[in-house]
Amino acid sequence: MNQPENLEHKVEFTLGRSLLWLLIAGLFTAMQIQQSLRTGRLISWFLFDDDSIYYVEALRRLMVFHEGGPDKLLLDFIQNGIHAPGGTLPAMLGFGLFGSYDWAPSAARGLVIFGLILFIAEYLCRGLPLIWKLAVVVLGLSWRIIGATVTEGRPDLTMALLAAMGILLITESNWLRSHWRKQVFTGVIWGLALLWKPTTSAVTVFLLLSTLITASLVDWCRNKNLSAQIIPVNLRCIGVTIAVAFMHYAINWRGILGYIDMVLFGKSSREFHQNLSFFDHGLYYLSGAAGRWLIGYHWLGILLVLIVLCSIHFWYQQRQNVWQSMPLATVIMLIITWLSVSIPKTKTPHIGAVFPALIFFVALYLIIYLIRFYQSASYRQKLTFYGGMSLLTVLAIGQLKWPAARYDVASAQKVRAITQEIAVDLAQQVKPEELIVELSYWYSSVANYHTLKTGIDPQLLGVTFSHQDLANAVKLFNQADYIFFDTGYVDSLERDLDNGKITKSDYDTAQQLIRELNTPEFQRLKQYPNPYPLEAGRTLFLYQRVKS
């Protein structure tokens, strides 16, 4: 089922086709943005997710660029490392080109879609007529993981697609006999995967090394004469990977290791643990929560049919040479990737998205294999295949699901109106040198984002009362000129106490600080209605410290 060797290097780009792919990427991106602005994440929900953190960082970096120029921006990158370039840089590009609009980062991520379409149409579909390239591209764009790549501000999905692309490049054909250009390109893809979200680098490096070892062993077992190629081929790929990602890791290695340590062993180690049964852990990225979102039941069913059909055709074509032609490395890496995201208890749809992404590429690869097979089939067989492809396309488009449809539009608009009102008040009330401390779950990023869009950078900091952060929290509270207090924060403190995230002493200290807000030392400036649609009864207050 591996591609014939004579097709491996026939990747040709034309201006006309490239413009066509750019047009399709632009239309697809615009369609996703328009839907999301009406009933999806971009109406307000992204503000309460990791997206807002990346957008805040992007707006701040953009202010540095506008005020100080490229040299100041570069210095800022060196002095204050980027948590995830794949989250911040596209947002910077979008805000820089289109202005401070919520949809601007999503528009910039249209370049990711363009690159993905180029890879599918010009590499995976190399040698096929344009009509088949278009058909495969349309089928690919019907996957929810691709739409979510546009509207999700966090870099996890793009990183997953890059890693899956890297796995396929290494395992799709004889790796040890591949051209050096392919090895370099594969290294660039893996380097971008490492660069896109460095905090997942442990998994990315594991998958890279596993793929190289697996592909090399399979090729060597098939042809012992290739043993001399194992080291130079793999070193070439690894060297390019390191070259692409080295500068960022050299500057930010402390922050990267610190974050990984916090997630694996620190206070956040249990935050995303899933209490699932043995089988539910194994199915989480197939038919579980992540699989339903990123793949969908219809594509799982289609994939099973494709596997059966391709196996039959493969046996018919290659039954005399099964060992040499079977895509064994790809199958092994599917299993390894599935195990690497299924065994850990830590699970979210984003953390292990590399497995659904790999399934995405494998499904397209199987479709392309069938297309190539039927290029030389009889007229009747071609008609049957064309009918099957038509049904597949209709089914895929008919089952297309928006990545984050929200039907309670009124609540989302309420959230947006209230949070913008608060941010405007903060921008008008607070002087640039004054410090705002917020006692609210996740609101600091929302307020910072809204005020940064107006061109003002607020000194607004959130605090936590875990034992490690207690002294700094008390210090910031005592220095604050303003306190932004969310009554729901009391409930979150109680949950943290029950879950062991804070001690009884930490809890009592936090409660004492909250009680100080009702003393003459503070003046209540304004009260806001509850913007959180999922938690009734919460109220937001803005307090000012009374200056003596």
Coordinates of N, CA and C in Angstrom, one line a residue, residues 128-287:
L128 N -2.2 13.0 -9.4 CA -3.6 12.8 -9.7 C -4.2 14.0 -10.5
P129 N -5.2 13.8 -11.3 CA -5.9 14.9 -12.0 C -6.5 15.9 -11.0
L130 N -6.7 17.2 -11.4 CA -7.1 18.2 -10.6 C -8.5 17.9 -9.9
I131 N -9.4 17.2 -10.7 CA -10.7 16.9 -10.1 C -10.6 16.1 -8.9
W132 N -9.6 15.1 -8.9 CA -9.5 14.3 -7.7 C -8.8 15.0 -6.6
K133 N -7.9 15.9 -6.9 CA -7.3 16.7 -5.8 C -8.4 17.5 -5.1
L134 N -9.3 18.1 -5.9 CA -10.4 18.9 -5.4 C -11.3 18.1 -4.5
A135 N -11.6 16.8 -4.9 CA -12.4 16.0 -4.2 C -11.8 15.6 -2.8
V136 N -10.6 15.3 -2.8 CA -9.9 14.9 -1.5 C -9.8 16.2 -0.6
V137 N -9.5 17.3 -1.2 CA -9.5 18.6 -0.4 C -10.8 18.8 0.3
V138 N -11.9 18.7 -0.5 CA -13.3 18.9 0.0 C -13.6 17.9 1.2
L139 N -13.2 16.7 1.0 CA -13.4 15.7 2.0 C -12.6 16.0 3.3
G140 N -11.4 16.5 3.1 CA -10.5 16.9 4.2 C -11.1 18.0 5.0
L141 N -11.6 19.0 4.3 CA -12.2 20.2 5.0 C -13.5 19.9 5.7
S142 N -14.1 18.8 5.4 CA -15.4 18.4 6.1 C -15.1 17.9 7.5
W143 N -13.8 17.6 7.9 CA -13.5 17.2 9.2 C -13.6 18.3 10.2
R144 N -14.2 18.1 11.4 CA -14.3 19.1 12.4 C -13.0 19.6 12.9
I145 N -12.0 18.8 13.0 CA -10.7 19.2 13.5 C -10.1 20.3 12.6
I146 N -10.5 20.3 11.4 CA -9.9 21.4 10.5 C -10.7 22.7 10.7
G147 N -12.0 22.7 10.9 CA -12.7 23.9 11.2 C -12.3 24.4 12.5
A148 N -12.1 23.5 13.5 CA -11.7 24.0 14.9 C -10.3 24.6 14.8
T149 N -9.5 24.2 13.9 CA -8.1 24.8 13.8 C -8.2 26.3 13.5
V150 N -9.3 26.7 12.8 CA -9.5 28.1 12.4 C -10.0 28.9 13.7
T151 N -11.0 28.4 14.4 CA -11.6 29.2 15.4 C -11.0 29.0 16.8
E152 N -10.2 28.0 17.0 CA -9.6 27.7 18.3 C -8.3 28.5 18.4
G153 N -8.2 29.4 19.4 CA -7.0 30.2 19.5 C -5.8 29.5 20.1
R154 N -6.0 28.4 20.8 CA -4.9 27.6 21.4 C -4.2 26.8 20.2
P155 N -2.9 26.6 20.4 CA -2.2 26.0 19.3 C -2.2 24.5 19.2
D156 N -2.9 23.8 20.1 CA -2.9 22.4 20.2 C -3.2 21.6 18.9
L157 N -4.3 22.1 18.2 CA -4.8 21.4 17.0 C -3.8 21.5 15.9
T158 N -3.3 22.7 15.7 CA -2.3 22.8 14.6 C -1.0 22.0 14.9
M159 N -0.6 22.0 16.1 CA 0.6 21.2 16.5 C 0.3 19.7 16.3
A160 N -0.9 19.3 16.6 CA -1.3 17.9 16.4 C -1.2 17.5 14.9
L161 N -1.8 18.4 14.1 CA -1.7 18.2 12.6 C -0.3 18.1 12.1
L162 N 0.6 19.0 12.6 CA 2.0 19.0 12.2 C 2.6 17.7 12.6
A163 N 2.4 17.2 13.8 CA 3.1 16.0 14.2 C 2.5 14.8 13.4
A164 N 1.2 14.8 13.2 CA 0.6 13.7 12.4 C 1.2 13.7 11.0
M165 N 1.3 14.9 10.4 CA 1.9 15.1 9.1 C 3.3 14.5 9.1
G166 N 4.1 14.8 10.1 CA 5.5 14.3 10.2 C 5.5 12.8 10.3
I167 N 4.6 12.2 11.1 CA 4.5 10.7 11.1 C 4.2 10.1 9.8
L168 N 3.3 10.7 9.1 CA 2.9 10.1 7.7 C 4.1 10.3 6.7
L169 N 4.8 11.4 6.8 CA 5.9 11.6 5.8 C 7.0 10.6 6.0
I170 N 7.2 10.1 7.3 CA 8.3 9.2 7.5 C 7.8 7.8 7.2
T171 N 6.5 7.4 7.4 CA 6.1 6.0 7.3 C 5.4 5.7 6.0
E172 N 5.0 6.7 5.2 CA 4.2 6.4 4.0 C 4.9 5.5 3.0
S173 N 6.3 5.6 2.9 CA 7.0 4.8 1.9 C 8.4 4.5 2.5
N174 N 9.3 4.0 1.7 CA 10.6 3.6 2.2 C 11.4 4.8 2.7
W175 N 11.5 5.0 4.0 CA 12.1 6.1 4.6 C 13.6 6.2 4.3
L176 N 14.3 5.0 4.4 CA 15.7 5.0 4.3 C 16.2 5.2 2.9
R177 N 15.3 5.1 1.9 CA 15.6 5.3 0.5 C 15.0 6.6 0.0
S178 N 14.5 7.4 0.9 CA 13.9 8.7 0.5 C 14.9 9.7 0.1
H179 N 14.5 10.7 -0.7 CA 15.4 11.8 -1.2 C 15.7 12.7 0.0
W180 N 16.9 13.3 0.0 CA 17.3 14.2 1.0 C 16.3 15.4 1.2
R181 N 15.7 15.8 0.1 CA 14.8 16.9 0.2 C 13.6 16.6 1.1
K182 N 13.1 15.3 0.9 CA 12.0 14.9 1.8 C 12.4 14.8 3.2
Q183 N 13.6 14.4 3.5 CA 14.1 14.3 4.9 C 14.2 15.7 5.5
V184 N 14.7 16.6 4.7 CA 14.8 18.0 5.2 C 13.4 18.6 5.5
F185 N 12.5 18.4 4.5 CA 11.1 18.9 4.7 C 10.5 18.3 5.9
T186 N 10.7 17.0 6.1 CA 10.1 16.3 7.3 C 10.7 16.9 8.6
G187 N 12.0 17.2 8.6 CA 12.6 17.8 9.7 C 12.0 19.2 10.0
V188 N 11.7 19.9 8.9 CA 11.1 21.3 9.1 C 9.7 21.1 9.8
I189 N 8.9 20.1 9.3 CA 7.6 19.9 9.9 C 7.7 19.5 11.4
W190 N 8.6 18.6 11.7 CA 8.7 18.3 13.1 C 9.2 19.4 14.0
G191 N 10.1 20.2 13.4 CA 10.6 21.4 14.1 C 9.5 22.4 14.4
L192 N 8.6 22.6 13.4 CA 7.4 23.5 13.6 C 6.5 22.9 14.7
A193 N 6.3 21.6 14.7 CA 5.5 20.9 15.7 C 6.1 21.2 17.1
L194 N 7.4 21.1 17.2 CA 8.0 21.4 18.5 C 7.9 22.9 18.9
L195 N 8.0 23.7 17.9 CA 7.9 25.2 18.1 C 6.5 25.7 18.3
W196 N 5.5 25.0 17.7 CA 4.2 25.5 17.8 C 3.7 25.5 19.3
K197 N 3.9 24.4 20.0 CA 3.6 24.4 21.4 C 4.7 23.6 22.2
P198 N 5.7 24.4 22.7 CA 6.8 23.7 23.3 C 6.5 22.9 24.6
T199 N 5.4 23.3 25.3 CA 5.1 22.6 26.5 C 4.6 21.2 26.3
T200 N 4.3 20.8 25.1 CA 4.0 19.4 24.8 C 5.2 18.7 24.1
S201 N 6.4 19.3 24.2 CA 7.5 18.8 23.5 C 7.9 17.4 23.9
A202 N 7.6 17.0 25.2 CA 8.0 15.6 25.6 C 7.3 14.6 24.7
V203 N 6.0 14.8 24.5 CA 5.2 13.9 23.7 C 5.7 14.0 22.2
T204 N 5.9 15.2 21.7 CA 6.3 15.4 20.3 C 7.7 14.7 20.1
V205 N 8.6 14.8 21.0 CA 9.9 14.2 20.8 C 9.8 12.7 20.8
F206 N 9.0 12.2 21.8 CA 8.7 10.7 21.8 C 8.2 10.2 20.5
L207 N 7.2 10.9 20.0 CA 6.6 10.4 18.7 C 7.6 10.5 17.5
L208 N 8.4 11.6 17.5 CA 9.4 11.7 16.5 C 10.4 10.6 16.5
L209 N 11.0 10.3 17.7 CA 11.9 9.2 17.8 C 11.3 7.9 17.5
S210 N 10.1 7.7 18.0 CA 9.4 6.4 17.8 C 9.1 6.2 16.3
T211 N 8.8 7.2 15.6 CA 8.5 7.1 14.2 C 9.8 6.8 13.4
L212 N 10.9 7.5 13.7 CA 12.1 7.3 13.0 C 12.6 5.9 13.3
I213 N 12.6 5.4 14.5 CA 13.0 4.1 14.9 C 12.2 3.0 14.2
T214 N 10.8 3.2 14.2 CA 9.9 2.2 13.6 C 10.1 2.1 12.1
A215 N 10.2 3.3 11.4 CA 10.3 3.3 10.0 C 11.7 2.7 9.6
S216 N 12.7 3.0 10.3 CA 14.1 2.5 10.0 C 14.2 1.0 10.2
L217 N 13.6 0.5 11.3 CA 13.6 -0.9 11.6 C 12.8 -1.7 10.5
V218 N 11.7 -1.2 10.1 CA 10.9 -1.9 9.1 C 11.6 -1.9 7.8
D219 N 12.2 -0.8 7.4 CA 13.0 -0.7 6.1 C 14.2 -1.6 6.2
W220 N 14.9 -1.7 7.3 CA 16.1 -2.5 7.4 C 15.7 -4.0 7.4
C221 N 14.6 -4.4 8.1 CA 14.2 -5.8 8.0 C 13.8 -6.2 6.6
R222 N 13.3 -5.3 5.8 CA 13.0 -5.6 4.4 C 14.2 -5.6 3.5
N223 N 15.2 -4.9 3.9 CA 16.4 -4.8 3.0 C 17.6 -4.5 3.9
K224 N 18.4 -5.5 4.2 CA 19.5 -5.3 5.1 C 20.6 -4.4 4.5
N225 N 20.6 -4.3 3.2 CA 21.6 -3.4 2.5 C 21.4 -1.9 2.9
L226 N 20.3 -1.6 3.5 CA 20.0 -0.2 3.8 C 20.6 0.2 5.2
S227 N 21.3 -0.7 5.8 CA 21.8 -0.4 7.2 C 22.7 0.9 7.2
A228 N 23.5 1.1 6.1 CA 24.4 2.2 6.1 C 23.6 3.5 6.0
Q229 N 22.3 3.5 5.6 CA 21.5 4.7 5.5 C 20.9 5.2 6.8
I230 N 20.8 4.3 7.8 CA 20.0 4.5 9.0 C 20.5 5.8 9.7
I231 N 21.8 5.9 10.0 CA 22.3 7.1 10.7 C 22.2 8.4 9.9
P232 N 22.8 8.4 8.7 CA 22.7 9.7 7.9 C 21.3 10.2 7.7
V233 N 20.4 9.3 7.3 CA 19.0 9.7 7.0 C 18.3 10.3 8.2
N234 N 18.4 9.6 9.3 CA 17.7 10.1 10.5 C 18.4 11.3 11.2
L235 N 19.7 11.4 11.1 CA 20.4 12.5 11.6 C 20.1 13.8 10.8
R236 N 19.9 13.6 9.5 CA 19.5 14.7 8.6 C 18.2 15.3 9.1
C237 N 17.2 14.4 9.3 CA 15.9 14.9 9.7 C 16.0 15.5 11.1
I238 N 16.6 14.8 12.1 CA 16.7 15.3 13.4 C 17.5 16.7 13.5
G239 N 18.5 16.8 12.7 CA 19.3 18.0 12.6 C 18.5 19.2 12.2
V240 N 17.7 19.0 11.1 CA 16.8 20.1 10.7 C 15.8 20.4 11.7
T241 N 15.2 19.4 12.4 CA 14.2 19.6 13.4 C 14.8 20.5 14.5
I242 N 16.0 20.2 15.0 CA 16.7 21.0 16.0 C 17.0 22.4 15.6
A243 N 17.4 22.5 14.3 CA 17.7 23.8 13.8 C 16.5 24.8 13.8
V244 N 15.3 24.2 13.4 CA 14.1 25.0 13.4 C 13.7 25.5 14.8
A245 N 13.8 24.6 15.8 CA 13.3 24.9 17.1 C 14.3 25.4 18.1
F246 N 15.6 25.3 17.7 CA 16.7 25.5 18.7 C 16.6 26.9 19.4
M247 N 16.5 28.0 18.6 CA 16.6 29.3 19.2 C 15.5 29.5 20.3
H248 N 14.3 29.1 20.0 CA 13.2 29.3 21.0 C 13.5 28.5 22.3
Y249 N 14.0 27.3 22.1 CA 14.2 26.4 23.3 C 15.5 26.9 24.1
A250 N 16.4 27.5 23.4 CA 17.6 28.0 24.0 C 17.3 29.2 24.9
I251 N 16.3 30.0 24.4 CA 15.9 31.2 25.2 C 15.0 30.9 26.3
N252 N 14.1 29.9 26.1 CA 12.9 29.7 27.0 C 12.9 28.4 27.7
W253 N 14.1 27.7 27.8 CA 14.1 26.3 28.3 C 13.7 26.3 29.8
R254 N 14.0 27.3 30.5 CA 13.6 27.2 32.0 C 12.0 27.3 32.1
G255 N 11.4 28.2 31.3 CA 10.0 28.3 31.4 C 9.3 27.0 30.9
I256 N 9.8 26.4 29.8 CA 9.3 25.2 29.2 C 9.3 24.1 30.2
L257 N 10.5 23.9 30.8 CA 10.7 22.8 31.8 C 9.8 23.0 33.1
G258 N 9.7 24.3 33.5 CA 8.9 24.6 34.6 C 7.5 24.3 34.4
Y259 N 7.0 24.6 33.3 CA 5.6 24.4 33.0 C 5.3 22.9 32.9
I260 N 6.2 22.1 32.2 CA 6.0 20.7 32.1 C 6.0 20.1 33.5
D261 N 6.9 20.5 34.4 CA 7.0 20.0 35.7 C 5.7 20.3 36.5
M262 N 5.2 21.5 36.3 CA 3.9 21.9 37.0 C 2.8 21.0 36.6
V263 N 2.7 20.7 35.3 CA 1.6 20.0 34.8 C 1.7 18.5 35.1
L264 N 2.9 18.0 35.1 CA 3.1 16.5 35.4 C 3.2 16.2 36.9
F265 N 3.8 17.1 37.6 CA 4.1 16.8 39.0 C 3.6 17.8 40.0
G266 N 3.3 19.0 39.5 CA 2.9 20.1 40.4 C 1.5 20.3 40.7
K267 N 1.0 21.5 41.0 CA -0.3 21.7 41.5 C -1.4 21.5 40.4
S268 N -1.0 21.5 39.1 CA -1.9 21.2 38.0 C -1.9 19.8 37.5
S269 N -1.2 18.9 38.2 CA -1.0 17.6 37.7 C -2.3 16.8 37.7
R270 N -3.3 17.1 38.5 CA -4.5 16.3 38.6 C -5.7 17.1 38.0
E271 N -5.4 18.3 37.5 CA -6.5 19.2 37.0 C -7.3 18.6 35.9
F272 N -6.6 17.9 35.0 CA -7.3 17.3 33.8 C -7.3 15.8 33.8
H273 N -7.2 15.2 35.0 CA -7.4 13.8 35.1 C -8.8 13.4 34.8
Q274 N -9.0 12.3 34.1 CA -10.3 11.8 33.8 C -10.5 10.4 34.5
N275 N -11.5 10.4 35.3 CA -11.9 9.1 36.0 C -12.7 8.3 35.1
L276 N -12.0 7.5 34.3 CA -12.7 6.7 33.3 C -12.3 5.2 33.5
S277 N -13.2 4.3 33.0 CA -12.8 2.9 33.0 C -11.7 2.6 32.0
F278 N -11.2 1.4 32.1 CA -10.1 1.0 31.3 C -10.5 1.2 29.8
F279 N -11.7 0.7 29.4 CA -12.1 0.8 28.0 C -12.4 2.2 27.6
D280 N -13.0 3.0 28.5 CA -13.3 4.4 28.2 C -12.0 5.2 28.0
H281 N -10.9 4.9 28.7 CA -9.6 5.6 28.4 C -9.2 5.2 27.0
G282 N -9.3 4.0 26.6 CA -8.9 3.6 25.3 C -9.7 4.2 24.2
L283 N -11.0 4.4 24.5 CA -11.9 4.9 23.4 C -12.1 6.4 23.4
Y284 N -11.4 7.1 24.4 CA -11.6 8.6 24.6 C -11.4 9.3 23.3
Y285 N -10.3 9.0 22.6 CA -9.9 9.7 21.3 C -10.5 9.1 20.1
L286 N -11.3 8.0 20.3 CA -12.0 7.4 19.1 C -13.5 7.7 19.1
S287 N -14.2 7.1 20.1 CA -15.6 7.3 20.1 C -16.0 8.1 21.4

